[in-house]
């Protein structure tokens, strides 16, 4: 069974803290994504990576950075957490091939910044 | 920018009634299209996908969707709603297999 695993389901952090959200996939997928989900706004892409050490900004990259040192792992970093980054964060992965290229999602991390 | 529009942020149906959730995309180039379902505090699960093989696509849990190029639509339907269908549904598109765009979601409520 394919799997995308996010390291935490719930996190509470203080304003100004550096926050790491980790995501691991076991499907040997080339592409990995970080989305942010807020009510009424759907999923907004923060960053994605199409290969090790490669990354591209999505629609809302401000205040975030990412790291992909290994193919199976994609980390989202909040350099200095702020209350407006309180949200649900979803990691996903997908294959670049033309078969079974849908995105597979992790369970999500609900982050609260206080 | 490419976009996906879901009409209706909330849809309420009675158990046993038809479910219709609307999705339109804005592109002159037909994309690959998906419907995902999200249960509370969970990630997204694929319901079905359109890959140009057939315009009527059948998915899991009795859902299906029809791709209509002339209307740039990919609406999701289910003939008879079940209480367990209550969830949030997202339409998504991709054009190049490595970037996915999502609609704002439709919450489906099923009344007994």
Coordinates of C-alpha atoms in Angstrom, one line a residue:
Chain A
X1 CA 0.0 0.0 0.0
X2 CA 1.4 3.4 -1.0
X3 CA 2.2 5.7 1.8
X4 CA 3.0 9.4 2.4
X5 CA 3.8 9.9 6.1
X6 CA 3.9 13.2 7.8
X7 CA 5.9 13.3 11.1
X8 CA 3.2 15.0 13.2
X9 CA -0.6 15.2 13.2
X10 CA -0.8 18.1 15.5
X11 CA 1.8 20.7 16.5
X12 CA 1.7 23.8 18.7
X13 CA 4.5 26.3 18.4
X14 CA 5.3 29.8 19.6
X15 CA 5.6 32.9 17.5
X16 CA 9.2 33.3 16.3
X17 CA 10.1 29.6 16.6
X18 CA 11.7 27.7 13.7
X19 CA 9.4 24.9 12.7
X20 CA 10.2 21.8 10.7
X21 CA 7.5 19.7 9.1
X22 CA 8.7 16.4 7.7
X23 CA 7.3 14.2 5.0
X24 CA 8.4 10.8 3.8
X25 CA 7.1 8.7 0.8
X26 CA 7.8 5.1 0.0
X27 CA 6.7 5.1 -3.6
X28 CA 10.0 6.3 -5.2
X29 CA 8.1 9.3 -6.6
X30 CA 10.0 12.1 -8.3
X31 CA 7.7 14.9 -7.3
X32 CA 6.8 16.1 -3.8
X33 CA 4.6 18.9 -2.7
X34 CA 3.7 21.0 0.3
X35 CA 0.2 22.5 0.4
X36 CA -1.5 24.7 2.9
X37 CA -5.2 24.2 3.5
X38 CA -7.4 27.0 4.9
X39 CA -11.3 27.0 5.0
X40 CA -12.8 28.4 1.8
X41 CA -9.4 28.6 0.1
X42 CA -8.8 25.0 -0.9
X43 CA -5.3 23.8 -1.2
X44 CA -2.6 26.4 -2.0
X45 CA 0.8 25.2 -3.2
X46 CA 3.7 26.4 -1.1
X47 CA 6.6 24.6 -2.7
X48 CA 7.2 21.6 -4.8
X49 CA 10.3 19.5 -5.7
X50 CA 10.7 17.4 -8.9
X51 CA 14.1 15.9 -7.9
X52 CA 16.6 15.7 -5.1
X53 CA 17.9 19.2 -4.2
X54 CA 15.5 20.8 -6.8
X55 CA 12.7 23.0 -5.7
X56 CA 10.3 25.5 -7.2
X57 CA 8.1 28.1 -5.5
X58 CA 4.4 27.6 -5.5
X59 CA 1.7 30.2 -5.1
X60 CA 2.5 31.2 -1.5
X61 CA 6.2 30.6 -0.7
X62 CA 6.7 33.7 1.6
X63 CA 7.8 32.7 5.1
X64 CA 8.6 29.2 4.1
X65 CA 11.6 27.2 2.8
X66 CA 12.0 23.6 1.9
X67 CA 14.7 20.9 1.8
X68 CA 15.0 17.7 -0.3
X69 CA 18.3 16.0 0.4
X70 CA 16.9 12.5 -0.3
X71 CA 14.3 11.4 -2.8
X72 CA 11.9 10.0 -0.2
X73 CA 12.0 13.0 2.2
X74 CA 10.7 16.6 1.7
X75 CA 10.8 19.0 4.6
X76 CA 8.9 22.3 5.0
X77 CA 10.6 24.9 7.2
X78 CA 9.0 27.9 8.8
X79 CA 11.9 30.2 9.5
X80 CA 10.1 32.3 12.1
X81 CA 6.6 31.1 12.8
X82 CA 3.8 33.6 12.9
X83 CA 0.2 33.3 13.9
X84 CA -1.0 33.7 10.3
X85 CA 0.8 30.4 9.5
X86 CA -1.7 28.6 11.7
X87 CA -3.1 26.1 9.3
X88 CA -3.4 22.5 8.0
X89 CA -0.3 21.5 6.1
X90 CA -0.5 18.6 3.6
X91 CA 2.3 16.8 1.9
X92 CA 1.9 14.9 -1.3
X93 CA 3.9 13.0 -3.8
X94 CA 3.4 12.0 -7.4
X95 CA 5.2 10.2 -10.3
X96 CA 6.3 12.0 -13.4
X97 CA 5.3 9.1 -15.5
X98 CA 2.1 9.0 -17.6
X99 CA 0.5 6.2 -15.7
X100 CA -0.7 6.5 -12.1
X101 CA 0.5 10.1 -11.9
X102 CA -2.1 11.3 -9.4
X103 CA -1.0 13.0 -6.2
X104 CA -0.9 10.9 -3.0
X105 CA -1.4 12.7 0.2
X106 CA -0.3 12.4 3.8
X107 CA -2.6 12.7 6.7
X108 CA -1.8 16.3 7.3
X109 CA -0.3 18.3 10.1
X110 CA -2.5 20.8 11.9
X111 CA -0.1 23.5 13.1
X112 CA -1.1 26.1 15.6
X113 CA 1.2 29.1 16.3
X114 CA 0.5 30.9 19.5
Chain B
X1 CA -3.0 31.2 -14.4
X2 CA -4.7 27.9 -14.7
X3 CA -7.6 27.6 -12.3
X4 CA -10.3 25.3 -11.1
X5 CA -13.7 26.5 -10.0
X6 CA -16.0 24.6 -7.8
X7 CA -19.5 26.0 -7.6
X8 CA -21.1 25.8 -4.2
X9 CA -18.9 25.7 -1.1
X10 CA -21.7 23.7 0.7
X11 CA -24.1 21.2 -0.8
X12 CA -26.8 19.5 1.2
X13 CA -28.8 16.4 0.0
X14 CA -31.0 13.9 1.6
X15 CA -29.9 10.3 2.0
X16 CA -30.8 8.4 -1.2
X17 CA -30.9 11.6 -3.3
X18 CA -28.7 12.4 -6.3
X19 CA -25.3 14.0 -5.5
X20 CA -24.0 16.6 -8.0
X21 CA -20.8 18.5 -7.3
X22 CA -19.7 21.0 -9.9
X23 CA -16.2 21.6 -11.3
X24 CA -15.1 23.8 -14.2
X25 CA -11.5 24.4 -15.4
X26 CA -10.2 27.4 -17.3
X27 CA -7.9 26.4 -20.1
X28 CA -8.1 25.9 -23.8
X29 CA -6.0 22.8 -23.4
X30 CA -7.8 19.9 -21.8
X31 CA -6.0 19.0 -18.6
X32 CA -6.0 15.8 -16.6
X33 CA -8.7 16.0 -14.0
X34 CA -9.2 14.5 -10.6
X35 CA -11.7 14.4 -7.8
X36 CA -10.5 13.9 -4.2
X37 CA -12.4 13.4 -1.0
X38 CA -11.3 14.5 2.5
X39 CA -12.8 13.3 5.7
X40 CA -12.4 15.4 8.9
X41 CA -8.7 15.8 10.0
X42 CA -7.5 13.5 7.3
X43 CA -5.5 13.9 4.0
X44 CA -7.0 13.7 0.6
X45 CA -8.0 10.4 -1.0
X46 CA -8.4 10.0 -4.8
X47 CA -12.0 9.3 -5.9
X48 CA -11.4 9.2 -9.7
X49 CA -9.3 10.7 -12.5
X50 CA -9.8 11.6 -16.1
X51 CA -6.9 10.7 -18.4
X52 CA -8.5 11.2 -21.9
X53 CA -9.2 7.4 -22.3
X54 CA -13.0 7.8 -21.7
X55 CA -15.2 10.9 -21.0
X56 CA -17.2 9.1 -18.3
X57 CA -15.1 8.0 -15.5
X58 CA -16.1 5.7 -12.7
X59 CA -14.5 5.9 -9.3
X60 CA -14.7 4.4 -5.8
X61 CA -17.8 4.4 -3.6
X62 CA -20.2 4.7 -6.5
X63 CA -19.1 8.1 -7.7
X64 CA -18.6 9.0 -11.4
X65 CA -17.7 12.1 -13.3
X66 CA -18.1 13.2 -16.9
X67 CA -15.6 15.2 -18.8
X68 CA -17.3 17.8 -21.2
X69 CA -14.8 19.6 -23.2
X70 CA -17.4 22.0 -24.7
X71 CA -18.4 23.1 -21.2
X72 CA -14.9 22.8 -19.7
X73 CA -16.5 20.8 -16.9
X74 CA -15.9 17.7 -14.9
X75 CA -18.9 17.4 -12.5
X76 CA -19.0 14.6 -9.9
X77 CA -22.2 12.6 -9.4
X78 CA -23.6 9.8 -7.4
X79 CA -27.1 8.4 -8.0
X80 CA -27.9 7.8 -4.3
X81 CA -26.2 9.6 -1.4
X82 CA -25.2 7.7 1.7
X83 CA -24.6 9.1 5.1
X84 CA -20.9 8.1 4.8
X85 CA -20.5 10.4 1.8
X86 CA -20.5 13.4 4.0
X87 CA -17.1 14.9 3.5
X88 CA -15.3 17.7 1.6
X89 CA -14.7 17.1 -2.1
X90 CA -11.9 18.8 -4.2
X91 CA -11.6 19.0 -7.9
X92 CA -8.0 19.2 -9.2
X93 CA -6.2 19.5 -12.6
X94 CA -2.7 19.0 -13.9
X95 CA -1.3 19.7 -17.3
X96 CA 2.2 18.4 -17.0
X97 CA 2.1 15.7 -14.4
X98 CA 4.2 17.7 -11.9
X99 CA 1.9 20.5 -10.7
X100 CA -1.6 20.2 -9.4
X101 CA -4.2 22.9 -9.0
X102 CA -7.1 22.5 -6.6
X103 CA -10.5 24.0 -6.3
X104 CA -11.7 25.6 -3.1
X105 CA -13.6 22.5 -2.1
X106 CA -17.3 21.6 -1.6
X107 CA -18.6 20.3 1.7
X108 CA -21.3 17.7 1.2
X109 CA -23.8 17.3 4.0
X110 CA -26.1 14.3 3.9
X111 CA -29.4 14.5 5.8
X112 CA -31.1 11.4 7.2

